[in-house]
mmCIF file of C-alpha atoms in Angstrom:
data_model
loop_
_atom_site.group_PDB
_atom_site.id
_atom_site.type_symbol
_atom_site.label_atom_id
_atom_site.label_comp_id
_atom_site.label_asym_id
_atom_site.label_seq_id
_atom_site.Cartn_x
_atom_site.Cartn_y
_atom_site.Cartn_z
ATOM 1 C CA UNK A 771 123.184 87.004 164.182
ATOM 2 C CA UNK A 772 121.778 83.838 162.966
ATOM 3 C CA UNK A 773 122.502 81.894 166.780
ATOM 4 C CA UNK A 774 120.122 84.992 167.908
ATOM 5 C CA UNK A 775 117.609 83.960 165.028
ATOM 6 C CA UNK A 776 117.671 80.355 166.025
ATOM 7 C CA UNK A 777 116.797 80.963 169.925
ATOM 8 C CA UNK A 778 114.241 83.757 168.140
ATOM 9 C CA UNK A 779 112.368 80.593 166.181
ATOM 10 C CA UNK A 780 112.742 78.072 169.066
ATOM 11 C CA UNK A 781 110.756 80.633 171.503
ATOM 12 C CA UNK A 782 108.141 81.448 169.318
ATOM 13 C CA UNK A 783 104.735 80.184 170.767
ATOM 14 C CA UNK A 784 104.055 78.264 168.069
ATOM 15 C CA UNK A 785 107.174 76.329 168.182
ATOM 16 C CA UNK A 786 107.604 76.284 171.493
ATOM 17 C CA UNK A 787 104.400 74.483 171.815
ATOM 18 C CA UNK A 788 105.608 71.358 169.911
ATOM 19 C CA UNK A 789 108.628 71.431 172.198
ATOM 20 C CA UNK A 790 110.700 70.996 169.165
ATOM 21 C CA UNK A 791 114.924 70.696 170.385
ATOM 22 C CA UNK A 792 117.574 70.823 168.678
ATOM 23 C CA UNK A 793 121.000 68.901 168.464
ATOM 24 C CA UNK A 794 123.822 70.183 166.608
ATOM 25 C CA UNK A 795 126.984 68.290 166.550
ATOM 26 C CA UNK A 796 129.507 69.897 164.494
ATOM 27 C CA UNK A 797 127.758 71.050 161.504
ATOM 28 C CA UNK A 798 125.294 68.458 161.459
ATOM 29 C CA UNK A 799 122.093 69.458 162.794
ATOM 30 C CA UNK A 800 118.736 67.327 164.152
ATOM 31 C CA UNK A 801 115.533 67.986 165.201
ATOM 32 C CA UNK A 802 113.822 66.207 168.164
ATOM 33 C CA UNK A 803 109.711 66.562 168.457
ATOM 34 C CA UNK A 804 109.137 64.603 171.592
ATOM 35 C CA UNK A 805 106.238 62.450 171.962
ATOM 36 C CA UNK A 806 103.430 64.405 173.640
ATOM 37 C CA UNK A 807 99.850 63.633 173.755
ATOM 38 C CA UNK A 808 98.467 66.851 172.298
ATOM 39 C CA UNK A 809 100.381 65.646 168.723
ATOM 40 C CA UNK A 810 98.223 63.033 168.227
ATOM 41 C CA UNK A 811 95.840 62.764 165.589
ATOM 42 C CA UNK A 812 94.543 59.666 165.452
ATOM 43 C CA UNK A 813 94.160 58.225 168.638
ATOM 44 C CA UNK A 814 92.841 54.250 167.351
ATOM 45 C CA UNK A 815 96.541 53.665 165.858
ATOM 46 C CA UNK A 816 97.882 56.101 167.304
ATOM 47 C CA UNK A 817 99.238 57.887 165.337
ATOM 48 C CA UNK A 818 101.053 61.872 165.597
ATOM 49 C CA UNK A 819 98.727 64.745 163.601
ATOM 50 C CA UNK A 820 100.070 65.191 160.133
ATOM 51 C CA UNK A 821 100.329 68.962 160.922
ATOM 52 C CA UNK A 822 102.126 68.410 163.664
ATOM 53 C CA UNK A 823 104.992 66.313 161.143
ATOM 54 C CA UNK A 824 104.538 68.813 158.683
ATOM 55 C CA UNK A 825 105.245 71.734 161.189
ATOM 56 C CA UNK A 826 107.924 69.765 162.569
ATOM 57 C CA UNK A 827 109.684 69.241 159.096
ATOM 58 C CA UNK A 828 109.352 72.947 158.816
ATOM 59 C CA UNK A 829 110.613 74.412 162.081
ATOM 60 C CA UNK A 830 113.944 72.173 161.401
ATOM 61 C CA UNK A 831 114.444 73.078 157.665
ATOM 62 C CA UNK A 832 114.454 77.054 159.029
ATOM 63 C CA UNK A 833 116.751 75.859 161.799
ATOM 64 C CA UNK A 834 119.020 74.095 159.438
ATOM 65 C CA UNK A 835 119.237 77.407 157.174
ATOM 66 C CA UNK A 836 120.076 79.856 160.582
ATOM 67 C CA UNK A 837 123.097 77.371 161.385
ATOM 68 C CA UNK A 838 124.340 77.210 157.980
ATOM 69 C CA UNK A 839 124.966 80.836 157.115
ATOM 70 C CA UNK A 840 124.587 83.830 158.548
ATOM 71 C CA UNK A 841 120.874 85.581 158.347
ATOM 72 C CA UNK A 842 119.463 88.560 158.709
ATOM 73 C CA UNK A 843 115.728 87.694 159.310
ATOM 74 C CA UNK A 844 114.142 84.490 159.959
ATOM 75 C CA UNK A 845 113.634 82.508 156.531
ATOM 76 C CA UNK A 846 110.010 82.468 155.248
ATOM 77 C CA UNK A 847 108.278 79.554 153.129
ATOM 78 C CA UNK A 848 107.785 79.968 149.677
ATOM 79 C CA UNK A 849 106.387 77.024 148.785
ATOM 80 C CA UNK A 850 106.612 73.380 150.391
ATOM 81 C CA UNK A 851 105.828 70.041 149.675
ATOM 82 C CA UNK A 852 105.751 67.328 152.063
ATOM 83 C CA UNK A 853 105.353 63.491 151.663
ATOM 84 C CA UNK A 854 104.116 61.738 154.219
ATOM 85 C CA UNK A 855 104.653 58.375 153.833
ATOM 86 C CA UNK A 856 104.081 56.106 156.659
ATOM 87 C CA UNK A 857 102.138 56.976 159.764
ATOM 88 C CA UNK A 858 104.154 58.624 162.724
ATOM 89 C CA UNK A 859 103.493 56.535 165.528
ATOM 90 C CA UNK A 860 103.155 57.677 169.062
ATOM 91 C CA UNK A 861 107.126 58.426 169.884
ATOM 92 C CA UNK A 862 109.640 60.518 169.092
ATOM 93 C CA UNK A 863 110.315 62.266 165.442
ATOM 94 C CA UNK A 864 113.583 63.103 164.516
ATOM 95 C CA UNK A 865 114.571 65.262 161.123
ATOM 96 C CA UNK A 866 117.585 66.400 159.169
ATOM 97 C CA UNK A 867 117.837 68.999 156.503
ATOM 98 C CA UNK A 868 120.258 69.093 153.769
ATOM 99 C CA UNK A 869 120.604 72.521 152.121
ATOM 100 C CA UNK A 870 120.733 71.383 148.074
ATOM 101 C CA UNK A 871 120.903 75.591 147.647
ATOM 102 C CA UNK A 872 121.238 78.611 149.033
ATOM 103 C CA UNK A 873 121.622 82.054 146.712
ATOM 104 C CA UNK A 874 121.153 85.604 147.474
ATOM 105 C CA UNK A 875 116.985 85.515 148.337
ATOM 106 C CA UNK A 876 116.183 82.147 147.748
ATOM 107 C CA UNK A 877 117.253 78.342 149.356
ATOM 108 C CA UNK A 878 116.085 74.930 148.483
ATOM 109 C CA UNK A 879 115.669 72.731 151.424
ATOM 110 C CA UNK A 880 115.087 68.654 151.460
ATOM 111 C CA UNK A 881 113.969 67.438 155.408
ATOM 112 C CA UNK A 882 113.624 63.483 156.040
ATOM 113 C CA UNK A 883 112.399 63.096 159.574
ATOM 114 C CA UNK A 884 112.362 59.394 160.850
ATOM 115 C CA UNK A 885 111.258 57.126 164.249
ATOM 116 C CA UNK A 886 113.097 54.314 164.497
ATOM 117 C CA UNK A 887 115.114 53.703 161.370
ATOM 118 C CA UNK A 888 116.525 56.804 159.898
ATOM 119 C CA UNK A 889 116.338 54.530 156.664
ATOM 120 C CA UNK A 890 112.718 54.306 156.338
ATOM 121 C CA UNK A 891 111.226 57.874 156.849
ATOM 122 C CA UNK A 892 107.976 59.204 158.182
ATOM 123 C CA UNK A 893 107.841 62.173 156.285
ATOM 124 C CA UNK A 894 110.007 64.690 153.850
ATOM 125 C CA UNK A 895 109.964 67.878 152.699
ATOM 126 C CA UNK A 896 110.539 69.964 149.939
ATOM 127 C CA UNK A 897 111.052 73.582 149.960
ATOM 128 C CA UNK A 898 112.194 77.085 148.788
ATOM 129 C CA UNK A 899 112.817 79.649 151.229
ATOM 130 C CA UNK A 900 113.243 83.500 150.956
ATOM 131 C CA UNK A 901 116.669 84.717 152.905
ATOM 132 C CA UNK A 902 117.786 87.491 154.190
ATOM 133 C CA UNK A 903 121.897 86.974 154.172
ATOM 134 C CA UNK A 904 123.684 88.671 156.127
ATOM 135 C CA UNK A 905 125.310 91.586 154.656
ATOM 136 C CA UNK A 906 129.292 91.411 154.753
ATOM 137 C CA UNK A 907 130.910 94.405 156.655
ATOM 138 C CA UNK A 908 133.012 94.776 153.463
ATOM 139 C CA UNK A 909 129.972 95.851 151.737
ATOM 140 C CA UNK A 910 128.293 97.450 154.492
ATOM 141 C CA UNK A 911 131.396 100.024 154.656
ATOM 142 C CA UNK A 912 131.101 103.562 152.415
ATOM 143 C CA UNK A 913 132.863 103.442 149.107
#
């Protein structure tokens, strides 16, 4: 179900707009947002919209949670904080998650997206998520 879920986020409009890809290599997963004109913000550095990092960090941490476990529904923000902490020049972003939890409704998500040196980030995020797991056929069955 949650493979279905993941090519249900990555078609969305919304994301599909950013052109957002993902790489998963065993059960490590990354993000790629592609350089594209439309992303930029400030145009005298240049330099990539905030928005666009922050909706970037977001489309991967709900990514990260579909490959992890098996869903239901598409995980929905509670509440996130990002950091952005060095201007995101006019290439490529790419972001990790690491799942620090994930219980019956909610998951805490950390997201470090980076440019050149995965050592010196971007931009990270913070967030809870509401989930929908996937309900076992053992307790789907009658008693």
């Amino acid at each position: 179900m949650s493979r279905e879920l993941i090519e249900t986020l990555m078609a969305a409009p919304y994301v599909a707009r950013f052109g957002v890809r993902l790489d998963q290599r065993g059960n490590e997963l990354t993000g790629v947002l592609p350089f594209a004109d439309h992303l930029v913000g400030n145009p005298l550095i240049p330099a990539l919209h905030g928005g666009a990092v922050g909706a970037f960090l977001e489309i991967v941490a709900s990514a990260s949670l579909l490959a992890s476990q098996p869903l239901d529904r598409l995980p929905k923000p509670i509440d996130v904080a990002i950091d952005y902490l060095r201007p995101a020049r006019a290439q490529d972003v790419y972001a990790r998650a690491i799942l620090a939890r994930s219980g019956r409704r909610v998951a805490n998500v950390r997201v470090e997206a980076w440019q050149n040196r995965i050592d010196a980030p971007v931009a990270t995020l913070h967030g809870h998520f509401l989930i929908t797991p996937a309900r076992s056929e053992t307790t789907d069955a009658p008693a």
